[in-house]
Amino acid sequence: MNILLYDDLGASPNSVKQTYNTLKALLGHAYDIIKINRTVLQSEPWETGCAMLVMPGGRDLPYCEALNGEPNRRISQFVNNGGLYLGICAGAYYASQGIEFERGNPRMEIIQPRELGFYPGLSRGTTYPGFIYNSESGARSISVVIEKDTVYDGYPAASDVPDEIKMYYNGGGYFVHPEEHSNVTVLCRFKDPGPLCLDEPKGPAAVVHCKVGKGDALLIATHPEYDASSEDLLLADSANSKKVRGILNDLVLSELKRKQFLRAAFARLGLRVVPFDDNKILQENKLPNITPLYMSGISNEWIHGPLSYLLNKSDKHSCLLKDTSDIFHIRELDSPLDGDVHILSMCRVKEDKSPVIEILYPDTSYPVEPICPPSSMTPQFNLVEYYRQLTQKRIAHQEDTPQFGNGLLYAEVIDSTQTMIDRNSTFLAGLPTGYLCLASTQIAGRGRGRNSWISQSGALQFSMVLRHNVHLRHAPVVFIQYIVALSIVESIRERPGYEDVPLRLKWPNDIYVETGNGEQKKVGGILISSSFASDDFVLVIGCGLNLSNHFPTVSINDVFRDSSLAPLSAEDVLAGIITKFEVYYGHFCRDGI
């Protein structure tokens, strides 16, 4: 069976798109959603196999121009013989017996009868003032009150029916005195009556179900099919339009209720609607537990430099940085969470995209270094201790050109440090050589090829930026992965008492331990992504090391758990890897291989 969506003279392209997407989501599992034009309605046998004809939002007069006469006669016959009709906004005006639109407005007034007459009375509009053709200036988000006793059986339980729902509105009417017609059932009413609706004691009807012969017509004066996309939100932000952003926010927050209401209304017509159970469309989109990235630095310059660059690339009003793959929101550590950003995140999750990544920076005027967020915000990784260890190990190595690990972005939980840096070119360009991104838990960690790194709390996982000049021909870039691997192993084995820890390399980039029974277990790996810019190989070096996590595999600390050796902390091990790499990489750049 087919659901036919009119897409011709009078139909708004945006309404057609939104209506198509909604029908596809709620009915596409059981019906083919097909767009048609006036020629089909005039000349082709469209009635065969058609479950419902849909007239979307747009303009009523062009509908009359295109369909008066034979097409309307066939539409009327189709519904009277048992077919279904859905009219949205202009499509609802068009299906009423009479239309009274903008009475007294010489430029827009329409007071005329209509041929279909599925609603056996008058549709009067606009319900709310301010409508202008081809404009959003009169658009608004309005509340409709649900007539619960008419739709409850379309929900899993009567208690699930909401009291009211926010919907998009732009020029729709209301159905005058529906109680006078025995074949009409009101499904919801406008919560706030407009200036034309004062003679409606129960409130002006916004959605009605009309029995028409053996068939049914569902007429909707609002736009429950309208959804907001993340791109819509970003456009509103860039235009600094608070009104439009407010409407879009309401649409995002009410989407679940609108979809569930439409499902109930379609079920009332006898359509095979998408099931409630385990259906993503009808379930709440919850944000994953992604935590903010906290910016820190061993000194002021390691915060100020990257921060200035990222803020300069961000939108000046919203502080949003729209990058190649992700969107970042940059704000001061003590500033409140932005509600608009939260809604944008919800919208992106609905679209199977990553939520907005928050980057929080501390007050750089504070005289104490290193500059870090309070330890209470990063309970799983002590940033101050990391920088202390880094400084001590550099003194021990007598390293006089420290350039790695001086700046660090830390998150408790993130998708993937490697993906975040590697796939966001603007973000990457703002991070100097040696900058680290560290997460205690990664929910989408990347390994070689299409492998994913199983990241549990207790693993040490980080990514580091390195720009290696192309003119260092005596130090080929391909050898850097070996230097990283050696740095990891040797930074642990060089510690007094840890020389015999059975940590091994499997060239070029896997790290194993030998267990007590001689079995080799992988405990780490290295992934390097590369690009090229301004005579530099730009490397993103990703490392994952099972340090303290007992599952799903063995960890390094497990190997000497029964010995007298103290377990190693993430702060200590990371500082050791970084300082060892500084030494090895310095020799490599000076002397080559």
Coordinates of C-alpha atoms in Angstrom, one line a residue:
M1 CA 0.0 0.0 0.0
N2 CA 1.1 3.6 -0.7
I3 CA 0.8 6.9 1.0
L4 CA 0.7 9.6 -1.6
L5 CA 2.2 13.1 -0.8
Y6 CA 1.2 16.0 -3.0
D7 CA 4.2 17.9 -4.2
D8 CA 3.2 20.4 -6.8
L9 CA 1.6 23.8 -7.2
G10 CA 1.0 25.4 -3.8
A11 CA 3.0 22.9 -1.7
S12 CA 5.7 24.4 0.5
P13 CA 9.0 22.6 -0.3
N14 CA 10.0 22.7 3.4
S15 CA 6.6 21.3 4.5
V16 CA 6.9 18.5 1.8
K17 CA 10.3 17.6 3.2
Q18 CA 9.2 17.6 6.8
T19 CA 6.0 15.8 6.1
Y20 CA 7.8 13.1 4.0
N21 CA 10.4 12.5 6.8
T22 CA 7.7 12.2 9.4
L23 CA 5.6 9.8 7.4
K24 CA 8.6 7.8 6.6
A25 CA 9.5 7.6 10.3
L26 CA 6.1 6.6 11.6
L27 CA 4.6 4.7 8.6
G28 CA 7.5 3.8 6.3
H29 CA 7.9 0.3 7.8
A30 CA 4.4 -0.6 6.3
Y31 CA 3.8 1.8 3.5
D32 CA 5.6 3.3 0.5
I33 CA 5.7 7.1 0.8
I34 CA 5.4 8.5 -2.7
K35 CA 5.4 12.1 -3.9
I36 CA 2.9 12.9 -6.7
N37 CA 1.9 15.9 -8.8
R38 CA -1.4 17.2 -10.0
T39 CA -1.2 15.2 -13.3
V40 CA -1.3 12.0 -11.3
L41 CA -4.4 13.1 -9.4
Q42 CA -6.0 14.2 -12.6
S43 CA -5.2 11.4 -15.0
E44 CA -3.7 8.3 -13.4
P45 CA -5.4 5.5 -11.3
W46 CA -3.8 6.6 -8.1
E47 CA -6.6 5.4 -6.0
T48 CA -5.6 1.8 -6.5
G49 CA -3.2 0.8 -3.7
C50 CA -3.5 4.2 -2.0
A51 CA -4.0 4.1 1.8
M52 CA -3.9 7.8 2.4
L53 CA -3.5 11.1 0.4
V54 CA -1.6 13.9 2.1
M55 CA -1.9 17.6 1.3
P56 CA 1.0 19.4 3.1
G57 CA 1.4 22.9 4.2
G58 CA 1.7 25.6 1.6
R59 CA -0.9 27.9 0.0
D60 CA -4.6 27.0 -0.4
L61 CA -5.4 29.1 -3.5
P62 CA -2.8 27.4 -5.7
Y63 CA -4.3 24.1 -4.5
C64 CA -7.6 25.2 -5.9
E65 CA -6.0 26.3 -9.1
A66 CA -4.3 22.9 -9.6
L67 CA -7.0 20.6 -8.3
N68 CA -10.5 22.1 -8.6
G69 CA -12.8 20.0 -10.7
E70 CA -12.0 16.4 -11.7
P71 CA -9.0 15.9 -9.3
N72 CA -11.1 17.1 -6.3
R73 CA -14.0 14.9 -7.4
R74 CA -11.8 11.9 -7.4
I75 CA -10.2 12.8 -4.0
S76 CA -13.7 13.2 -2.5
Q77 CA -14.8 9.9 -4.0
F78 CA -11.7 8.2 -2.7
V79 CA -12.3 9.3 0.9
N80 CA -16.0 8.6 0.8
N81 CA -15.3 5.1 -0.4
G82 CA -13.0 4.3 2.5
G83 CA -9.8 6.2 1.8
L84 CA -7.9 8.4 4.2
Y85 CA -6.9 12.1 3.8
L86 CA -4.4 14.0 5.8
G87 CA -4.4 17.8 5.5
I88 CA -1.7 20.0 7.3
C89 CA -2.2 23.7 7.6
A90 CA -3.0 24.8 4.0
G91 CA -4.1 21.2 3.4
A92 CA -6.5 21.6 6.3
Y93 CA -7.9 24.9 5.1
Y94 CA -8.3 23.3 1.7
A95 CA -10.3 20.3 3.0
S96 CA -12.9 22.5 4.9
Q97 CA -16.3 23.4 3.6
G98 CA -15.4 27.1 3.8
I99 CA -12.4 29.2 4.4
E100 CA -12.2 32.6 6.1
F101 CA -8.6 33.8 6.0
E102 CA -7.4 37.2 7.2
R103 CA -10.9 38.9 7.0
G104 CA -10.5 42.6 6.6
N105 CA -6.9 42.4 5.2
P106 CA -7.3 43.7 1.6
R107 CA -4.0 42.1 0.5
M108 CA -4.6 38.6 1.9
E109 CA -8.4 38.2 2.6
I110 CA -9.9 34.9 1.3
I111 CA -13.6 34.1 2.1
Q112 CA -14.7 31.3 -0.1
P113 CA -16.2 27.8 -0.2
R114 CA -14.1 24.8 -0.9
E115 CA -15.0 21.7 -3.0
L116 CA -13.8 18.9 -0.7
G117 CA -15.7 19.9 2.5
F118 CA -14.4 17.1 4.6
Y119 CA -14.7 19.4 7.6
P120 CA -18.4 20.4 7.3
G121 CA -17.9 23.9 8.6
L122 CA -15.6 26.9 8.5
S123 CA -11.8 27.0 8.9
R124 CA -10.9 30.5 10.1
G125 CA -7.5 32.0 10.3
T126 CA -5.1 33.1 11.1
T127 CA -5.4 31.9 14.6
Y128 CA -2.6 34.2 15.7
P129 CA -1.6 37.5 14.0
G130 CA 1.5 38.4 12.1
F131 CA 1.5 35.9 9.2
I132 CA 3.3 36.9 6.1
Y133 CA 3.6 34.7 3.0
N134 CA 7.0 33.2 2.4
S135 CA 8.3 34.4 5.7
E136 CA 9.0 33.2 9.2
S137 CA 8.2 36.6 10.8
G138 CA 4.8 35.4 12.0
A139 CA 6.0 31.9 13.0
R140 CA 5.9 30.8 16.6
S141 CA 5.9 27.8 18.9
I142 CA 2.5 27.3 20.3
S143 CA 1.0 24.9 22.9
V144 CA -1.9 22.6 22.0
V145 CA -4.0 20.8 24.7
I146 CA -4.7 17.1 24.1
E147 CA -8.2 15.7 24.3
K148 CA -7.0 12.6 26.1
D149 CA -10.1 10.5 25.8
T150 CA -9.8 10.6 22.0
V151 CA -6.2 9.5 21.6
Y152 CA -5.3 7.5 24.7
D153 CA -5.7 4.1 22.9
G154 CA -2.8 5.2 20.6
Y155 CA -0.4 5.2 23.5
P156 CA 1.0 2.3 25.6
A157 CA -1.0 3.5 28.5
A158 CA -3.5 6.3 29.1
S159 CA -1.1 7.8 31.7
D160 CA 1.4 8.3 28.9
V161 CA -0.8 10.9 27.1
P162 CA 0.7 14.4 27.7
D163 CA -1.5 17.3 28.8
E164 CA -0.1 19.6 26.1
I165 CA 2.5 19.6 23.3
K166 CA 4.5 22.4 21.7
M167 CA 4.1 22.6 17.9
Y168 CA 5.3 24.9 15.1
Y169 CA 2.7 27.4 13.9
N170 CA 2.8 29.7 10.9
G171 CA -0.6 30.9 9.6
G172 CA -2.9 28.0 10.4
G173 CA -6.6 28.4 11.2
Y174 CA -8.9 26.8 13.7
F175 CA -12.1 24.8 13.1
V176 CA -15.1 26.8 14.0
H177 CA -17.7 25.2 16.3
P178 CA -16.8 21.6 15.8
E179 CA -19.3 20.5 18.4
E180 CA -22.1 21.3 15.9
H181 CA -21.0 18.4 13.7
S182 CA -21.7 14.8 14.7
N183 CA -19.0 13.4 12.4
V184 CA -16.2 15.5 13.9
T185 CA -14.0 14.6 16.9
V186 CA -11.6 17.1 18.3
L187 CA -8.1 15.7 19.1
C188 CA -6.5 18.8 20.4
R189 CA -7.1 22.5 20.9
F190 CA -5.0 25.6 21.0
K191 CA -4.1 26.4 24.6
D192 CA -4.1 30.2 24.1
P193 CA -7.0 31.4 22.0
G194 CA -6.2 34.0 19.5
P195 CA -8.2 37.2 19.0
L196 CA -10.5 35.5 16.5
C197 CA -11.4 32.6 18.8
L198 CA -13.3 34.1 21.7
D199 CA -16.5 32.4 20.7
E200 CA -15.1 28.9 21.3
P201 CA -16.0 28.1 24.9
K202 CA -14.0 24.8 24.9
G203 CA -11.1 26.5 23.1
P204 CA -10.3 26.6 19.4
A205 CA -9.9 23.2 17.7
A206 CA -6.4 22.7 16.3
V207 CA -6.7 19.1 15.1
V208 CA -9.9 17.3 14.1
H209 CA -10.8 13.8 12.9
C210 CA -13.7 13.8 10.4
K211 CA -15.7 10.8 9.4
V212 CA -16.4 11.2 5.7
G213 CA -18.7 8.4 4.3
K214 CA -16.7 5.2 4.7
G215 CA -13.4 7.1 5.1
D216 CA -11.6 9.5 7.3
A217 CA -9.9 12.9 7.2
L218 CA -7.4 14.1 9.7
L219 CA -7.0 17.9 9.5
I220 CA -4.2 19.6 11.4
A221 CA -4.0 23.4 11.6
T222 CA -0.5 23.4 13.1
H223 CA 2.8 21.8 11.9
P224 CA 3.5 18.8 14.2
E225 CA 5.6 17.4 11.4
Y226 CA 8.2 20.2 11.7
D227 CA 11.5 19.1 13.3
A228 CA 14.6 21.1 14.0
S229 CA 18.0 19.9 12.8
S230 CA 21.3 20.7 14.2
E231 CA 22.0 22.8 11.1
D232 CA 18.9 24.8 11.7
L233 CA 20.1 25.6 15.2
L234 CA 23.5 26.6 14.0
L235 CA 22.0 28.9 11.4
A236 CA 19.9 30.6 14.0
D237 CA 22.9 31.1 16.2
S238 CA 25.0 32.5 13.4
A239 CA 22.2 35.0 12.6
N240 CA 21.9 35.8 16.3
S241 CA 18.1 35.3 16.0
K242 CA 16.8 34.6 19.5
K243 CA 13.2 34.3 18.3
V244 CA 14.0 31.6 15.8
R245 CA 16.4 29.8 18.2
G246 CA 13.6 29.8 20.8
I247 CA 11.2 28.2 18.4
L248 CA 13.7 25.6 17.4
N249 CA 14.6 24.8 21.0
D250 CA 10.9 24.1 21.7
L251 CA 10.7 21.8 18.6
V252 CA 13.7 19.8 19.8
L253 CA 12.4 19.4 23.3
S254 CA 8.9 18.5 22.1
E255 CA 9.8 16.2 19.3
L256 CA 9.2 13.0 21.1
K257 CA 5.7 14.1 22.2
R258 CA 4.8 15.3 18.7
K259 CA 5.9 12.0 17.2
Q260 CA 3.9 10.0 19.7
F261 CA 0.8 12.2 19.2
L262 CA 0.9 11.7 15.4
R263 CA 1.4 8.0 15.9
A264 CA -1.7 8.0 18.0
A265 CA -3.7 10.0 15.5
F266 CA -2.6 7.8 12.6
A267 CA -3.5 4.7 14.7
R268 CA -7.0 6.2 15.2
L269 CA -7.3 6.2 11.4
G270 CA -6.5 2.5 11.2
L271 CA -3.0 2.9 9.8
R272 CA -0.3 0.4 10.7
V273 CA 1.9 2.6 12.8
V274 CA 5.5 2.0 13.9
P275 CA 5.5 -0.1 17.2
F276 CA 6.3 1.6 20.5
D277 CA 8.5 -1.1 21.9
D278 CA 12.3 -0.6 21.3
N279 CA 11.6 2.0 18.6
K280 CA 14.2 4.7 18.5
I281 CA 11.8 7.2 16.9
L282 CA 9.4 7.0 19.8
Q283 CA 12.0 6.8 22.6
E284 CA 13.7 9.7 24.3
N285 CA 17.1 10.7 22.9
K286 CA 19.4 10.7 25.9
L287 CA 22.8 12.2 25.8
P288 CA 25.7 9.8 26.3
N289 CA 27.8 10.4 29.4
I290 CA 30.4 12.5 27.6
T291 CA 32.2 14.8 30.1
P292 CA 33.8 18.2 29.3
L293 CA 37.4 18.5 28.2
Y294 CA 39.4 20.4 30.9
M295 CA 42.2 22.6 29.6
S296 CA 45.4 22.7 31.7
G297 CA 49.0 23.7 31.2
I298 CA 52.4 23.6 33.0
S299 CA 52.5 27.4 32.4
N300 CA 50.2 30.1 31.2
E301 CA 51.4 30.0 27.6
W302 CA 50.2 26.4 27.1
I303 CA 46.7 27.5 27.8
H304 CA 46.7 31.0 26.4
G305 CA 48.1 30.0 22.9
P306 CA 45.6 27.2 22.0
L307 CA 42.7 29.0 23.7
S308 CA 43.3 32.2 21.8
Y309 CA 43.4 30.3 18.5
L310 CA 40.3 28.3 19.2
L311 CA 38.3 31.3 20.4
N312 CA 39.3 33.2 17.3
K313 CA 38.0 30.4 15.1
S314 CA 34.7 30.2 17.1
D315 CA 31.4 32.0 16.6
K316 CA 31.7 35.3 18.5
H317 CA 28.1 35.1 19.9
S318 CA 27.8 31.4 20.8
C319 CA 31.5 30.4 21.3
L320 CA 30.8 27.4 19.1
L321 CA 33.5 26.0 16.9
K322 CA 32.0 24.0 14.0
D323 CA 34.7 21.8 12.8
T324 CA 35.1 19.1 10.2
S325 CA 33.5 16.3 12.3
D326 CA 32.5 17.7 15.7
I327 CA 31.3 20.9 17.2
F328 CA 33.1 22.4 20.2
H329 CA 31.8 24.8 22.8
I330 CA 34.5 26.8 24.5
R331 CA 33.7 28.5 27.8
E332 CA 35.3 29.5 31.1
L333 CA 35.5 26.9 33.8
D334 CA 33.1 28.7 36.2
S335 CA 30.5 29.7 33.6
P336 CA 27.1 27.9 33.6
L337 CA 26.2 25.3 31.1
D338 CA 24.5 26.9 28.1
G339 CA 20.9 25.6 27.6
D340 CA 21.1 26.2 23.8
V341 CA 24.2 24.1 23.6
H342 CA 22.6 21.3 25.5
I343 CA 19.6 21.3 23.0
L344 CA 22.0 21.3 20.1
S345 CA 23.7 18.3 21.6
M346 CA 20.3 16.5 21.9
C347 CA 19.6 17.3 18.3
R348 CA 23.0 16.0 17.1
V349 CA 22.5 12.7 19.0
K350 CA 19.1 12.3 17.4
E351 CA 21.0 12.6 14.0
D352 CA 23.5 9.9 15.1
K353 CA 26.2 12.5 15.5
S354 CA 28.5 13.2 18.5
P355 CA 27.2 15.6 21.1
V356 CA 28.8 19.1 21.4
I357 CA 32.2 18.8 23.0
E358 CA 32.6 21.2 25.9
I359 CA 36.1 22.7 26.4
L360 CA 36.5 24.4 29.8
Y361 CA 39.4 26.6 30.4
P362 CA 40.7 27.9 33.8
D363 CA 41.4 31.5 34.8
T364 CA 44.9 32.1 33.3
S365 CA 45.4 35.2 35.5
Y366 CA 45.9 33.0 38.6
P367 CA 49.6 33.2 39.5
V368 CA 50.1 29.6 40.6
E369 CA 51.5 27.2 38.0
P370 CA 50.7 24.6 36.8
I371 CA 47.3 25.9 35.8
C372 CA 44.7 23.2 36.3
P373 CA 41.0 22.9 37.2
P374 CA 40.2 21.9 40.8
S375 CA 41.0 18.3 41.5
S376 CA 37.4 17.7 42.4
M377 CA 36.5 18.1 38.7
T378 CA 39.0 15.4 37.6
P379 CA 38.9 12.8 40.4
Q380 CA 40.3 10.0 38.2
F381 CA 43.4 11.9 37.1
N382 CA 45.4 14.3 39.2
L383 CA 46.7 17.0 36.8
V384 CA 48.9 18.7 39.4
E385 CA 50.6 15.4 40.2
Y386 CA 51.2 14.7 36.5
Y387 CA 52.9 18.0 36.0
R388 CA 55.0 17.5 39.2
Q389 CA 56.1 14.1 37.9
L390 CA 56.8 15.6 34.5
T391 CA 59.1 18.2 36.0
Q392 CA 60.9 15.8 38.3
K393 CA 61.6 13.3 35.5
R394 CA 62.9 16.0 33.2
I395 CA 65.4 17.0 35.9
A396 CA 66.5 13.3 36.2
H397 CA 66.9 13.0 32.4
Q398 CA 68.6 16.4 32.3
E399 CA 66.4 17.2 29.3
D400 CA 66.9 20.9 28.4
T401 CA 64.4 21.2 25.5
P402 CA 61.1 20.0 26.9
Q403 CA 58.4 20.4 24.4
F404 CA 56.0 17.5 25.0
G405 CA 53.2 17.1 27.5
N406 CA 53.3 20.7 28.7
G407 CA 49.6 21.3 27.7
L408 CA 46.9 18.7 28.3
L409 CA 43.2 18.5 27.6
Y410 CA 41.6 15.9 30.0
A411 CA 38.1 14.3 30.0
E412 CA 36.7 11.7 32.3
V413 CA 34.7 10.2 29.4
I414 CA 34.9 10.9 25.7
D415 CA 34.2 9.1 22.4
S416 CA 37.9 8.9 21.3
T417 CA 40.8 11.2 21.8
Q418 CA 42.3 10.1 18.5
T419 CA 39.2 10.6 16.4
M420 CA 38.5 14.0 18.0
I421 CA 41.9 15.4 17.1
D422 CA 42.5 13.6 13.8
R423 CA 39.1 14.4 12.2
N424 CA 38.8 18.0 13.2
S425 CA 41.2 20.0 11.2
T426 CA 40.7 23.4 12.8
F427 CA 40.9 22.0 16.3
L428 CA 44.1 20.1 15.4
A429 CA 45.6 23.3 13.9
G430 CA 45.2 25.1 17.2
L431 CA 47.1 22.5 19.2
P432 CA 50.9 23.0 19.3
T433 CA 53.5 20.2 19.1
G434 CA 53.5 18.1 22.2
Y435 CA 49.9 18.9 23.3
L436 CA 48.1 15.9 24.8
C437 CA 44.5 14.8 25.0
L438 CA 43.8 12.3 27.7
A439 CA 40.6 10.4 28.8
S440 CA 40.1 8.0 31.6
T441 CA 37.4 6.2 29.6
Q442 CA 36.9 6.2 25.9
I443 CA 33.6 4.8 24.5
A444 CA 34.7 4.6 20.9
G445 CA 38.5 4.2 21.1
R446 CA 40.3 3.6 17.8
G447 CA 42.9 0.9 16.9
R448 CA 44.5 0.0 13.7
G449 CA 42.3 -0.6 10.7
R450 CA 38.8 -0.9 11.8
N451 CA 39.6 -2.2 15.2
S452 CA 38.2 -0.5 18.3
W453 CA 40.2 -0.2 21.5
I454 CA 38.4 -1.7 24.5
S455 CA 38.7 1.2 27.0
Q456 CA 37.8 0.6 30.6
S457 CA 38.5 2.9 33.5
G458 CA 42.0 2.2 34.7
A459 CA 43.5 2.2 31.2
L460 CA 45.9 5.0 30.2
Q461 CA 44.8 6.3 26.8
F462 CA 46.0 9.5 25.2
S463 CA 46.7 11.2 21.9
M464 CA 49.6 13.6 21.2
V465 CA 50.2 16.1 18.4
L466 CA 53.7 16.2 16.8
R467 CA 54.8 18.3 13.8
H468 CA 57.8 16.7 12.2
N469 CA 59.5 18.9 9.6
V470 CA 59.8 17.3 6.1
H471 CA 63.4 18.7 5.8
L472 CA 64.6 16.3 8.5
R473 CA 65.5 13.8 5.9
H474 CA 68.0 12.0 8.1
A475 CA 65.2 11.4 10.5
P476 CA 62.4 9.7 8.4
V477 CA 58.9 10.2 9.9
V478 CA 58.1 6.4 9.6
F479 CA 60.5 5.6 12.5
I480 CA 58.5 7.8 15.0
Q481 CA 56.1 4.9 15.8
Y482 CA 59.1 2.8 16.9
I483 CA 60.3 5.6 19.1
V484 CA 56.9 5.9 20.8
A485 CA 56.8 2.1 21.4
L486 CA 60.3 2.1 22.9
S487 CA 59.5 5.1 25.1
I488 CA 56.5 3.2 26.6
V489 CA 58.4 0.1 27.4
E490 CA 61.7 1.7 28.5
S491 CA 60.0 4.3 30.7
I492 CA 58.6 1.5 32.8
R493 CA 61.6 -0.9 32.7
E494 CA 64.2 1.8 33.6
R495 CA 62.7 2.3 37.0
P496 CA 64.7 0.7 39.9
G497 CA 63.2 -2.7 40.7
Y498 CA 61.1 -2.8 37.5
E499 CA 63.9 -3.8 35.1
D500 CA 62.6 -7.4 34.9
V501 CA 59.0 -6.6 34.3
P502 CA 58.1 -8.8 31.3
L503 CA 57.0 -6.0 29.0
R504 CA 57.6 -6.8 25.3
L505 CA 57.3 -5.1 21.9
K506 CA 55.7 -6.6 18.9
W507 CA 57.0 -4.5 16.0
P508 CA 55.9 -2.0 15.1
N509 CA 53.3 -0.9 17.5
D510 CA 51.9 -3.5 19.9
I511 CA 52.9 -4.0 23.5
Y512 CA 52.6 -7.3 25.3
V513 CA 53.3 -8.8 28.7
E514 CA 54.3 -12.4 29.5
T515 CA 52.2 -13.9 32.1
G516 CA 53.3 -16.4 34.7
N517 CA 52.6 -19.4 32.4
G518 CA 54.6 -17.9 29.5
E519 CA 51.5 -16.7 27.6
Q520 CA 51.7 -13.4 25.9
K521 CA 48.9 -10.9 26.5
K522 CA 48.5 -7.7 24.6
V523 CA 48.3 -4.7 27.0
G524 CA 48.7 -1.8 24.6
G525 CA 48.9 -0.4 21.1
I526 CA 49.9 2.7 19.1
L527 CA 48.0 4.3 16.3
I528 CA 49.5 7.2 14.3
S529 CA 47.4 9.3 11.9
S530 CA 49.2 11.7 9.6
S531 CA 48.6 14.7 7.4
F532 CA 50.7 17.3 5.8
A533 CA 50.8 21.1 6.3
S534 CA 53.4 23.8 5.8
D535 CA 56.4 21.6 5.3
D536 CA 55.4 19.5 8.4
F537 CA 54.1 16.0 8.8
V538 CA 51.3 16.5 11.3
L539 CA 51.1 13.4 13.4
V540 CA 48.4 12.5 15.9
I541 CA 50.0 9.8 18.0
G542 CA 47.4 7.7 19.9
C543 CA 48.4 5.3 22.7
G544 CA 46.3 2.9 24.7
L545 CA 47.8 1.0 27.6
N546 CA 46.0 -1.4 30.0
L547 CA 47.6 -0.1 33.2
S548 CA 45.2 -0.9 36.1
N549 CA 42.0 -2.2 34.5
H550 CA 41.6 -5.9 35.3
F551 CA 39.0 -6.5 32.6
P552 CA 38.5 -7.5 29.8
T553 CA 42.2 -8.4 29.6
V554 CA 45.3 -8.4 31.7
S555 CA 46.9 -5.1 32.7
I556 CA 50.5 -4.0 33.5
N557 CA 49.9 -3.7 37.2
D558 CA 48.4 -7.2 37.2
V559 CA 51.8 -8.6 36.3
F560 CA 53.5 -7.6 39.5
R561 CA 50.5 -7.6 41.8
D562 CA 51.9 -10.4 43.9
S563 CA 55.4 -8.9 44.1
S564 CA 56.8 -6.2 46.3
L565 CA 56.7 -3.6 43.5
A566 CA 54.2 -0.8 44.0
P567 CA 51.5 -0.4 41.4
L568 CA 52.1 2.4 38.9
S569 CA 49.8 5.4 38.7
A570 CA 48.6 6.9 35.4
E571 CA 50.1 10.3 36.3
D572 CA 53.5 8.7 36.9
V573 CA 53.5 6.5 33.8
L574 CA 52.3 9.2 31.4
A575 CA 55.0 11.6 32.7
G576 CA 57.6 8.8 32.2
I577 CA 56.5 8.1 28.7
I578 CA 56.6 11.7 27.7
T579 CA 60.0 12.5 29.1
K580 CA 61.5 9.3 27.6
F581 CA 60.0 10.2 24.3
E582 CA 61.5 13.7 24.6
V583 CA 65.0 12.2 25.0
Y584 CA 64.6 9.7 22.2
Y585 CA 63.0 12.1 19.8
G586 CA 65.6 14.7 20.5
H587 CA 68.4 12.3 19.6
F588 CA 66.5 11.1 16.5
C589 CA 66.1 14.7 15.1
R590 CA 69.8 15.5 15.8
D591 CA 71.4 12.3 14.8
G592 CA 68.9 10.4 12.7
I593 CA 68.6 6.6 12.7

